[in-house]
Short mmCIF file of N, CA and C in Angstrom, two decimals:
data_model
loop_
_atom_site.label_atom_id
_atom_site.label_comp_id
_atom_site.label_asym_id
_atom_site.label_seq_id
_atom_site.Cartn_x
_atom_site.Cartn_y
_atom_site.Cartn_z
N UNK G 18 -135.81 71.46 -11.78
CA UNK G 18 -135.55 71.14 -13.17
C UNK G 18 -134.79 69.84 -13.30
N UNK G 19 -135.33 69.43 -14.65
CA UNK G 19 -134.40 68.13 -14.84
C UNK G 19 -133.19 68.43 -15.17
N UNK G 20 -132.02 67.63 -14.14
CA UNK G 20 -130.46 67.78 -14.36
C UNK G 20 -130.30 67.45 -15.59
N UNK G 21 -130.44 66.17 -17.10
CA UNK G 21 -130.30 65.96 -18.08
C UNK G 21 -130.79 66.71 -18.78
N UNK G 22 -131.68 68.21 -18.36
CA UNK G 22 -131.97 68.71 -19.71
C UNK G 22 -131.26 70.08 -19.77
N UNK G 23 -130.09 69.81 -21.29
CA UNK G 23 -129.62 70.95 -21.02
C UNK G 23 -130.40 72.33 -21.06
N UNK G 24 -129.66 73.55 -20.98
CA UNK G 24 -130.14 75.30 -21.15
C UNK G 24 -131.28 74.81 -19.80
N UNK G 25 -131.49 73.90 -19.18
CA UNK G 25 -132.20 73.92 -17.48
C UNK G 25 -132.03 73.87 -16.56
N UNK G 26 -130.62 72.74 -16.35
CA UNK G 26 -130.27 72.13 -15.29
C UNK G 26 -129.22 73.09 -14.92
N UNK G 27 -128.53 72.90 -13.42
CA UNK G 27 -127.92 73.27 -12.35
C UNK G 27 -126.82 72.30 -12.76
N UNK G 28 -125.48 72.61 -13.47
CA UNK G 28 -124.35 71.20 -13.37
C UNK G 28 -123.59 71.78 -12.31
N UNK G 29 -123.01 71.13 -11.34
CA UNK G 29 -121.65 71.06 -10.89
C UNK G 29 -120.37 70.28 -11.39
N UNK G 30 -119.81 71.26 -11.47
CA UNK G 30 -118.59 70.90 -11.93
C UNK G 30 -117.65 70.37 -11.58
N UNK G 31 -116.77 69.21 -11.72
CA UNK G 31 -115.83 68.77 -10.82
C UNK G 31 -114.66 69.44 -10.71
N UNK G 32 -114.29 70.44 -10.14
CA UNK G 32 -113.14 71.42 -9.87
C UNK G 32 -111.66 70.20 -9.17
N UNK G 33 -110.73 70.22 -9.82
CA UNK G 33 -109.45 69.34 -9.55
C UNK G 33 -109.29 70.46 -7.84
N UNK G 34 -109.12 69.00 -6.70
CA UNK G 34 -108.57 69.47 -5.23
C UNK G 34 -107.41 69.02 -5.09
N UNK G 35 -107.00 67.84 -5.42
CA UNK G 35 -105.40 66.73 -5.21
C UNK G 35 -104.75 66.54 -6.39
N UNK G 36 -104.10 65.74 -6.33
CA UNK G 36 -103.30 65.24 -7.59
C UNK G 36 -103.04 64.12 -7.55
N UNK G 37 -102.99 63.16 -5.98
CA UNK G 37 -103.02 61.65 -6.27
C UNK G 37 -103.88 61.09 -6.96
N UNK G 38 -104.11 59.49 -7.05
CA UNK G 38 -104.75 58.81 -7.97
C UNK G 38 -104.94 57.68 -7.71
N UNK G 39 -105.86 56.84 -8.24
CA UNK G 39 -105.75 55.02 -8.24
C UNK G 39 -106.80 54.84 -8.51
N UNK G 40 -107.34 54.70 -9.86
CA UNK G 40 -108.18 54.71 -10.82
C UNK G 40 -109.66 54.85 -10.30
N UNK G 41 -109.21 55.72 -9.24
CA UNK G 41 -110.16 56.73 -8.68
C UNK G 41 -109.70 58.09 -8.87
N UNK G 42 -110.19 59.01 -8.95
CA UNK G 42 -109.31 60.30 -9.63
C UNK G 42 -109.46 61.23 -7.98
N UNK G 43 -108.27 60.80 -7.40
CA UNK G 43 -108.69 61.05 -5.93
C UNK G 43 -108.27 63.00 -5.51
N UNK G 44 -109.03 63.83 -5.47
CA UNK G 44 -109.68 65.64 -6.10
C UNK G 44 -109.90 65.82 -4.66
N UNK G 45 -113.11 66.57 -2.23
CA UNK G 45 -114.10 66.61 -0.89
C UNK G 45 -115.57 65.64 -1.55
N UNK G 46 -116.03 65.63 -2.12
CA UNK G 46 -117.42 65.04 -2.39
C UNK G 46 -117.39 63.59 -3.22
N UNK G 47 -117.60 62.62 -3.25
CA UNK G 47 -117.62 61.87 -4.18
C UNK G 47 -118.48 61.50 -5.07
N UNK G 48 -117.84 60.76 -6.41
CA UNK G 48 -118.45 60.86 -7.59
C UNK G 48 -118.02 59.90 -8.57
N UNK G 49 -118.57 59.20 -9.04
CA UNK G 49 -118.31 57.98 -10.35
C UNK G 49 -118.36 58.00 -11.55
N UNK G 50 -117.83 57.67 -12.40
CA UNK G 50 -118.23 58.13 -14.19
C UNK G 50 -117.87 57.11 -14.95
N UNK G 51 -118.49 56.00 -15.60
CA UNK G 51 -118.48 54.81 -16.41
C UNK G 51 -118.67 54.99 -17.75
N UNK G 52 -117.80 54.29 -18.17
CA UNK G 52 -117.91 54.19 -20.00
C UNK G 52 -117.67 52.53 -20.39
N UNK G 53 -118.15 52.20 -21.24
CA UNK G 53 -118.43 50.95 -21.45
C UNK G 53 -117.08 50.30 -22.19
N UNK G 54 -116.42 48.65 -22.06
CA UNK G 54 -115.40 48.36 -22.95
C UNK G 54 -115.54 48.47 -24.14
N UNK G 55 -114.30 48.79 -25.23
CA UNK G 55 -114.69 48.98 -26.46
C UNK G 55 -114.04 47.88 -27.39
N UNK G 56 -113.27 47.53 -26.56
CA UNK G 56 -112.26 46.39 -27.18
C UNK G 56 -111.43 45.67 -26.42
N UNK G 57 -111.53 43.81 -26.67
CA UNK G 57 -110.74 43.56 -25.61
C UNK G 57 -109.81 42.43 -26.34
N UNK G 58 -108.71 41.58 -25.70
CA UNK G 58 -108.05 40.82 -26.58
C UNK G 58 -107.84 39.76 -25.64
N UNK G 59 -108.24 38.70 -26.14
CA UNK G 59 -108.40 37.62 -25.20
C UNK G 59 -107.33 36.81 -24.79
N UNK G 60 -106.27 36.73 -25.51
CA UNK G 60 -105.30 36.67 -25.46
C UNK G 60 -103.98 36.54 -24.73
N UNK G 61 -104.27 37.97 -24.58
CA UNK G 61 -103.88 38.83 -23.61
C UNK G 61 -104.26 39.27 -22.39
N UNK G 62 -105.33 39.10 -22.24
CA UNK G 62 -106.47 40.04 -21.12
C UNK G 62 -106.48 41.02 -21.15
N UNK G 63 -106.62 42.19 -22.04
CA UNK G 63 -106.52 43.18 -22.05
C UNK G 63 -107.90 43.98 -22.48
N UNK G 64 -107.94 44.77 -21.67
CA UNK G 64 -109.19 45.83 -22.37
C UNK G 64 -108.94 47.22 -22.32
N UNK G 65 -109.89 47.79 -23.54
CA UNK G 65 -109.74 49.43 -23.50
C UNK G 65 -111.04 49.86 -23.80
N UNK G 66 -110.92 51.14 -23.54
CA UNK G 66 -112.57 52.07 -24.13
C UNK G 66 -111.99 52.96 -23.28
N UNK G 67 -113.01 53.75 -23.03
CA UNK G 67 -113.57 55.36 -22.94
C UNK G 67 -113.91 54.93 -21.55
N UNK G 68 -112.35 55.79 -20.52
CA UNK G 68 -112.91 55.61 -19.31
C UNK G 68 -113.71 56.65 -18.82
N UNK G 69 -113.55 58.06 -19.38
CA UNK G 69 -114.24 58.59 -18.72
C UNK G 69 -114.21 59.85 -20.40
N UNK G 70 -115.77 60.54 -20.74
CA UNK G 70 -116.00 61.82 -21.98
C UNK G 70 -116.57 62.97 -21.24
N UNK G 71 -116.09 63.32 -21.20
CA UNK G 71 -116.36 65.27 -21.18
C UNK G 71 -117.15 66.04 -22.22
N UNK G 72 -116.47 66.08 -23.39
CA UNK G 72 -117.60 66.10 -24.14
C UNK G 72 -117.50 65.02 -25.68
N UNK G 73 -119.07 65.10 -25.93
CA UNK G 73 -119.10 64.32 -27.37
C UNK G 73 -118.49 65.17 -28.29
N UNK G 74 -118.55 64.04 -29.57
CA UNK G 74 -117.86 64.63 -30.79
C UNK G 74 -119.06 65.56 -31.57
N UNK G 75 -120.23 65.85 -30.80
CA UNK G 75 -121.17 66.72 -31.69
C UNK G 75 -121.07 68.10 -30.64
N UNK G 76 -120.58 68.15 -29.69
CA UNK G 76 -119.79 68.99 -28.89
C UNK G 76 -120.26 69.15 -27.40
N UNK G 77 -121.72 68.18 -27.89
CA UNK G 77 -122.58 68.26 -25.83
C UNK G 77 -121.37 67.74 -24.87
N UNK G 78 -121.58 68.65 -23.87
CA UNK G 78 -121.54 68.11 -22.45
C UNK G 78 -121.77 66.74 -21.86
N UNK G 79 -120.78 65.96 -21.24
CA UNK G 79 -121.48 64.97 -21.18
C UNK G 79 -121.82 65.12 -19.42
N UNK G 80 -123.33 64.69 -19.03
CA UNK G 80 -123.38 64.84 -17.72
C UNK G 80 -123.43 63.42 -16.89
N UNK G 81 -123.05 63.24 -15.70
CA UNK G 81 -123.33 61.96 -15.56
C UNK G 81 -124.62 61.61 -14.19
N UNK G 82 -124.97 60.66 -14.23
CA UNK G 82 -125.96 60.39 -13.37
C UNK G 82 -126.17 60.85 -12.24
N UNK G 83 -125.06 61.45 -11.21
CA UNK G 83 -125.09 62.65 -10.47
C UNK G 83 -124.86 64.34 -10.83
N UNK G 84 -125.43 64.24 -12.21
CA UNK G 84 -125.75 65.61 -12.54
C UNK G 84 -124.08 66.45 -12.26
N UNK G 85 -123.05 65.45 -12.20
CA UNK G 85 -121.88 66.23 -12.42
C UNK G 85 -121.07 66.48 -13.52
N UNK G 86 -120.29 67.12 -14.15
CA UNK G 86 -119.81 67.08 -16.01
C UNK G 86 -117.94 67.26 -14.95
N UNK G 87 -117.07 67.16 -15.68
CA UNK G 87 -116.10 67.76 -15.65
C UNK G 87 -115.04 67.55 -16.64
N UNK G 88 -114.57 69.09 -16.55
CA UNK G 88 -113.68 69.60 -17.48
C UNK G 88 -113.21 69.34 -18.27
N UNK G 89 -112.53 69.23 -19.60
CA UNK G 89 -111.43 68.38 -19.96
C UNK G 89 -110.29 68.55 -20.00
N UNK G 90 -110.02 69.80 -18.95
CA UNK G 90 -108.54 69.95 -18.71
C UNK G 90 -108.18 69.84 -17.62
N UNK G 91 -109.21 69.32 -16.93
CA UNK G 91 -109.11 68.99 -15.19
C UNK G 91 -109.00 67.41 -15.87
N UNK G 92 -109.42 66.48 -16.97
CA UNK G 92 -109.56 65.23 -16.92
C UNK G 92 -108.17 64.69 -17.49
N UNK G 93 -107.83 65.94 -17.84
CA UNK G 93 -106.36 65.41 -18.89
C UNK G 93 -105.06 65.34 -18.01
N UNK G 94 -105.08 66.55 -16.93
CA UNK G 94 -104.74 66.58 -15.56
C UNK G 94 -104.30 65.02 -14.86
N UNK G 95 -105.48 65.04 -14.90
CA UNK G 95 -105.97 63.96 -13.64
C UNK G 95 -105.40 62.47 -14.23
N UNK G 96 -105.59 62.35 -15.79
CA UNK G 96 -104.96 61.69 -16.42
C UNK G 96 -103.05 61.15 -16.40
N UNK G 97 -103.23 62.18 -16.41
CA UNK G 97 -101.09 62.13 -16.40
C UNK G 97 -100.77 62.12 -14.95
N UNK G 98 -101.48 62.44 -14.32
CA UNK G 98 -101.14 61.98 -12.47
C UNK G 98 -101.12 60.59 -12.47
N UNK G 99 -102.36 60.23 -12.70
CA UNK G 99 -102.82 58.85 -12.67
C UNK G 99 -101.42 57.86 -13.13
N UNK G 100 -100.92 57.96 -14.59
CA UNK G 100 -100.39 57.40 -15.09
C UNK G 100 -98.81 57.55 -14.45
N UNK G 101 -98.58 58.72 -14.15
CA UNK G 101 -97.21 58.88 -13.33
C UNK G 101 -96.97 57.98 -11.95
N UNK G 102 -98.64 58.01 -10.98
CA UNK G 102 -98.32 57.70 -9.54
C UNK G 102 -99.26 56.39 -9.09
N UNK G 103 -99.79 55.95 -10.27
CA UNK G 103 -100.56 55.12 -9.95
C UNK G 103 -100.78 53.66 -10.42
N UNK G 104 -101.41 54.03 -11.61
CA UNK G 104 -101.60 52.81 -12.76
C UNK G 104 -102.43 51.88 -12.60
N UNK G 105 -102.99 51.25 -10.99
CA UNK G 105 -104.03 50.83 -10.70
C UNK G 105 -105.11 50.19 -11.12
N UNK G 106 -105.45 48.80 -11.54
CA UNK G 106 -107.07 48.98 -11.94
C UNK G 106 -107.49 47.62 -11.07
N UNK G 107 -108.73 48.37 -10.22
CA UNK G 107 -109.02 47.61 -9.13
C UNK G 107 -111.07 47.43 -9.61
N UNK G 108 -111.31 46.46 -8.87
CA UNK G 108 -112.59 46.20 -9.25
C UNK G 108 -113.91 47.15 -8.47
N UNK G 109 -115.12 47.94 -8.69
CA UNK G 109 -115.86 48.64 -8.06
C UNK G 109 -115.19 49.46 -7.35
N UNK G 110 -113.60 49.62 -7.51
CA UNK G 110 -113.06 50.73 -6.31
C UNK G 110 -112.51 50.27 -5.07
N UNK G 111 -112.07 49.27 -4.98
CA UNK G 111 -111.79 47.94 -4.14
C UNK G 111 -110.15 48.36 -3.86
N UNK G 112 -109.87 47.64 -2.69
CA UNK G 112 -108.37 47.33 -2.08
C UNK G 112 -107.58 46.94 -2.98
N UNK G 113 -108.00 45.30 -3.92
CA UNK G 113 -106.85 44.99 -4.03
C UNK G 113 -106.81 45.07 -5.57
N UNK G 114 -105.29 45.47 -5.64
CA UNK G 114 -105.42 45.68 -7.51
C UNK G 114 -105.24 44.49 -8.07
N UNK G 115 -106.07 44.51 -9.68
CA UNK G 115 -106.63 43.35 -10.11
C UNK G 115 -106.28 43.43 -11.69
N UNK G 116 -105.64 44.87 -12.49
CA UNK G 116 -105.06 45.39 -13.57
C UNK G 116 -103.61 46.27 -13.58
N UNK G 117 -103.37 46.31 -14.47
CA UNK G 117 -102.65 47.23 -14.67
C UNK G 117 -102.39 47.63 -15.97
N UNK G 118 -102.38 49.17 -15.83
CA UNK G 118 -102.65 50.48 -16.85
C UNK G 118 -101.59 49.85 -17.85
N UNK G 119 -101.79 49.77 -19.21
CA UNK G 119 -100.96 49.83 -20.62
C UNK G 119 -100.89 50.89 -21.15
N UNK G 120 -102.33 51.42 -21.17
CA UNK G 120 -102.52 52.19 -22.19
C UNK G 120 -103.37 53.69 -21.58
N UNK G 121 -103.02 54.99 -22.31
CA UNK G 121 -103.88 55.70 -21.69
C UNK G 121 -103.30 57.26 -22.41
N UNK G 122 -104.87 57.26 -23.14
CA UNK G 122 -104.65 58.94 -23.96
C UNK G 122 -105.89 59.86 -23.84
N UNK G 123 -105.54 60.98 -22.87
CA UNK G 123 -106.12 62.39 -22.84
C UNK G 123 -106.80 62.73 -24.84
N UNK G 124 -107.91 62.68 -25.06
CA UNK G 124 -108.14 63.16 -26.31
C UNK G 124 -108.82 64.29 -26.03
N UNK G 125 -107.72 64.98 -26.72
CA UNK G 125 -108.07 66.94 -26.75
C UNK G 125 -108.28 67.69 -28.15
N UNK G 126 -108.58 68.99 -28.54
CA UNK G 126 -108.90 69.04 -30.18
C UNK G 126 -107.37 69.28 -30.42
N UNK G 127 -106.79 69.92 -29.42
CA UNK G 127 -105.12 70.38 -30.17
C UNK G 127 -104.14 69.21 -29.85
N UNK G 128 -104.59 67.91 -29.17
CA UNK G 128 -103.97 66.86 -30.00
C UNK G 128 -104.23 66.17 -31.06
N UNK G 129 -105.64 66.21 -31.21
CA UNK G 129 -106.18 65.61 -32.79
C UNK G 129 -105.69 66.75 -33.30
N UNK G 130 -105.56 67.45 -33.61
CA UNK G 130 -105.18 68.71 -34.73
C UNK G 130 -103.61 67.98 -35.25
N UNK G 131 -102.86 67.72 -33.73
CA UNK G 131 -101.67 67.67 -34.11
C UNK G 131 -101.65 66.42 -34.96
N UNK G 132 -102.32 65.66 -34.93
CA UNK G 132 -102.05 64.12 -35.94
C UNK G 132 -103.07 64.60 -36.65
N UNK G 133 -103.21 65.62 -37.32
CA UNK G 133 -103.53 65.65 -39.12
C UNK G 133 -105.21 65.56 -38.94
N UNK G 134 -106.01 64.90 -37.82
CA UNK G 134 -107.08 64.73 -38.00
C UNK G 134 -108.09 66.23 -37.19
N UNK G 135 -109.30 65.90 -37.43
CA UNK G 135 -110.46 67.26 -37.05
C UNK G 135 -110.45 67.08 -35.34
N UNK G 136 -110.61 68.65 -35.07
CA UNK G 136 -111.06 68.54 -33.93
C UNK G 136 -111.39 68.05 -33.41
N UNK G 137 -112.78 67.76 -34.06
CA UNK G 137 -113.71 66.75 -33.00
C UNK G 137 -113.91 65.34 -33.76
N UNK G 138 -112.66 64.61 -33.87
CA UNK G 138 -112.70 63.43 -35.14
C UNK G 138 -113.34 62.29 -33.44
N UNK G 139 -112.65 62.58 -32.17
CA UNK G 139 -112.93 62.00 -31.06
C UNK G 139 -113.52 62.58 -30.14
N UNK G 140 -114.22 61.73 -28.81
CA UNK G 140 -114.78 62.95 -27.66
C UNK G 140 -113.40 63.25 -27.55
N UNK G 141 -113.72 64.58 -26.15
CA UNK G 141 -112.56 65.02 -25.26
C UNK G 141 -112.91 64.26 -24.02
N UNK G 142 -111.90 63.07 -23.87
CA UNK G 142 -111.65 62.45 -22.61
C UNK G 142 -110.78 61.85 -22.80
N UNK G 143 -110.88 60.31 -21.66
CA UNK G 143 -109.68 59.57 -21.46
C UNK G 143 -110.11 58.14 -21.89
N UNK G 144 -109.08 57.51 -23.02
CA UNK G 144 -109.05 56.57 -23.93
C UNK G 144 -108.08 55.66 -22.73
N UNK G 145 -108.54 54.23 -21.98
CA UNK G 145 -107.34 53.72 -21.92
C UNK G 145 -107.31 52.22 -22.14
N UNK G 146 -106.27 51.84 -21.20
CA UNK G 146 -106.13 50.09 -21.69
C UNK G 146 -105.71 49.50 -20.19
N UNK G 147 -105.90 48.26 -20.13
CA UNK G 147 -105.21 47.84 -18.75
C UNK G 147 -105.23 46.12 -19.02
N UNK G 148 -104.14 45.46 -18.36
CA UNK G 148 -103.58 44.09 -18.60
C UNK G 148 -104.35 43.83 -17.34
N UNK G 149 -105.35 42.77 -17.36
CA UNK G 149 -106.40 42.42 -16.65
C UNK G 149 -105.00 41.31 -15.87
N UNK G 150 -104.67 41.02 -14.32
CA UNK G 150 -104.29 39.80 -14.13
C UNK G 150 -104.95 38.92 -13.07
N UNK G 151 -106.29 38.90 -13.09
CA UNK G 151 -106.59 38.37 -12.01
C UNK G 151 -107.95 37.78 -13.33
N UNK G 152 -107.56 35.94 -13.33
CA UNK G 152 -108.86 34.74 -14.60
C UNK G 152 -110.45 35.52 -14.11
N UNK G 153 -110.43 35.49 -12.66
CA UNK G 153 -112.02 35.71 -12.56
C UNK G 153 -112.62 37.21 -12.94
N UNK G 154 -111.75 38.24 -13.14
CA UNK G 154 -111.67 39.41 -13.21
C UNK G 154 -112.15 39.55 -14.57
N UNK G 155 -111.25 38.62 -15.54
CA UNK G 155 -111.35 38.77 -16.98
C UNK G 155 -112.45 38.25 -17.13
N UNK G 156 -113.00 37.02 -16.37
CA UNK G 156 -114.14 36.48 -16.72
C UNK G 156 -115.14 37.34 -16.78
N UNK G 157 -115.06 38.07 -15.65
CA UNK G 157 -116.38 39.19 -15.34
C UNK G 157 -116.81 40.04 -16.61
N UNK G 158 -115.51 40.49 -16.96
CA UNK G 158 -115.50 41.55 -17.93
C UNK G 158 -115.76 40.73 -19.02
N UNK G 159 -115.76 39.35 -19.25
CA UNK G 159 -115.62 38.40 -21.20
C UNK G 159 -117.45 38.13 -20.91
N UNK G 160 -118.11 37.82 -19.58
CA UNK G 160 -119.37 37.51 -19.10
C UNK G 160 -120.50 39.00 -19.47
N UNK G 161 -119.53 40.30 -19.48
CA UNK G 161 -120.49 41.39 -18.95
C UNK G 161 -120.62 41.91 -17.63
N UNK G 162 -120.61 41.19 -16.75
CA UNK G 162 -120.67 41.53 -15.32
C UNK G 162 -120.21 42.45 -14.88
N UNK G 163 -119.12 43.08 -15.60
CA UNK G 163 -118.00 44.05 -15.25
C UNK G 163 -117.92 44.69 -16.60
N UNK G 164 -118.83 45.40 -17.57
CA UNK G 164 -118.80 45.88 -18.60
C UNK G 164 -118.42 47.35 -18.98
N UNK G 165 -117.85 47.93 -18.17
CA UNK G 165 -117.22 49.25 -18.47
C UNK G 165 -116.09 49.49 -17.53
N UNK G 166 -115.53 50.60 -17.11
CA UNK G 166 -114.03 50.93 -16.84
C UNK G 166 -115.03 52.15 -15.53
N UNK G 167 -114.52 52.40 -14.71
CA UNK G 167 -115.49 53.72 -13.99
C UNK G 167 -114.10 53.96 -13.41
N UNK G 168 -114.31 55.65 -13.05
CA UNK G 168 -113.21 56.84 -12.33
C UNK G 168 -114.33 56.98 -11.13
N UNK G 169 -113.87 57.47 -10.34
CA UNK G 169 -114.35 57.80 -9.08
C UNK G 169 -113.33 58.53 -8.18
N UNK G 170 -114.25 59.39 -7.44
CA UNK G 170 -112.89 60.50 -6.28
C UNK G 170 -113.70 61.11 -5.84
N UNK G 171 -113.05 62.24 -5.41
CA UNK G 171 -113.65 63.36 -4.44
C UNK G 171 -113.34 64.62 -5.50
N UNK G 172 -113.97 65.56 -5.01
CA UNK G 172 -114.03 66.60 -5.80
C UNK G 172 -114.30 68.15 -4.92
N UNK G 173 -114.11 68.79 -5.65
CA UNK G 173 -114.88 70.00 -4.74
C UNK G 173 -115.86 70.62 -5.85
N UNK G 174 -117.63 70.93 -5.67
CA UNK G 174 -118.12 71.24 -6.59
C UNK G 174 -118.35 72.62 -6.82
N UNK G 175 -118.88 73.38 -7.61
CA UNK G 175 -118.91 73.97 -8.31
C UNK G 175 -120.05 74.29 -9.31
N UNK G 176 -121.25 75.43 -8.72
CA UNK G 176 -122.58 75.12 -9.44
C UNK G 176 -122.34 75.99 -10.97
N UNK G 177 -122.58 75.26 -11.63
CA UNK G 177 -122.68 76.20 -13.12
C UNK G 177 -123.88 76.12 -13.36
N UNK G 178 -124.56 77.39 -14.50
CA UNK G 178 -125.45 77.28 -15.20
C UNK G 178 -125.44 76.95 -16.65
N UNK G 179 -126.34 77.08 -17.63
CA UNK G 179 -126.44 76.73 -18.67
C UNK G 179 -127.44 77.42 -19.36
#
């Protein structure tokens, strides 16, 4: 069966193994998940978007190109590690760091609830930002070349149905 079609496919789930981090969400198996920039300030060098959705605001699953989805309370997790021990933003997953984290919010329905707005006013994932400091880096990202934010780690999976 096709993995993208839901009520068919076989998802595995990314089950949280670790708790370190470095904008790899470092969890036995590995796995990548990209979301595109949503806003950047030139200025500054700064960019943000949607590093990684769990689910949309119409409530699907989001799956990603290795037919893996995970949680959004394993992502919100993985989130506040990140930001405690890490902060990191390195290029394709690379040695040397090339950002660093500003910004960064877990969107859940019982934190939109708590600021007055709907459940699902946002997906459930991770919103962030990072102070680009490396000219050719920014270039990549002002060119396209480098047009989204990606998480990557290890995981232990987990077959679900649907």
């Amino acid at each position: 069966p096709d993995p993208n079609q839901p009520g068919r496919a076989r998802l595995r789930e990314v089950m949280p193994f670790g708790a370190r981090l470095a904008f790899l969400f470092l969890m036995t198996e590995t796995f990548t998940i990209s979301g595109s920039f949503n806003k950047t300030d030139d200025d500054e060098m700064l960019a943000f978007g949607w590093a990684s959705v769990a689910i949309k605001t119409d409530g699907e699953i989001v799956i990603d190109s290795h037919s893996d989805t995970i949680p959004p309370d394993v992502l919100e997790r993985a989130s506040y590690e990140y930001a405690l021990h890490s902060r990191e933003g390195r290029v394709q997953h690379g040695q040397k760091q090339v950002a660093r984290l500003v910004e960064i919010f877990a969107s859940t329905p019982t934190k939109l609830k708590a600021m007055g707005l709907e459940e699902d006013a946002l997906p459930q994932g991770i919103w962030c930002g990072f102070k680009v400091d490396d000219p050719k880096v920014w270039k990549a990202i002002k060119s396209g070349d480098l047009p989204s934010f990606s998480i990557a780690g290890t995981a232990k999976r987990r077959k679900v149905t649907t």
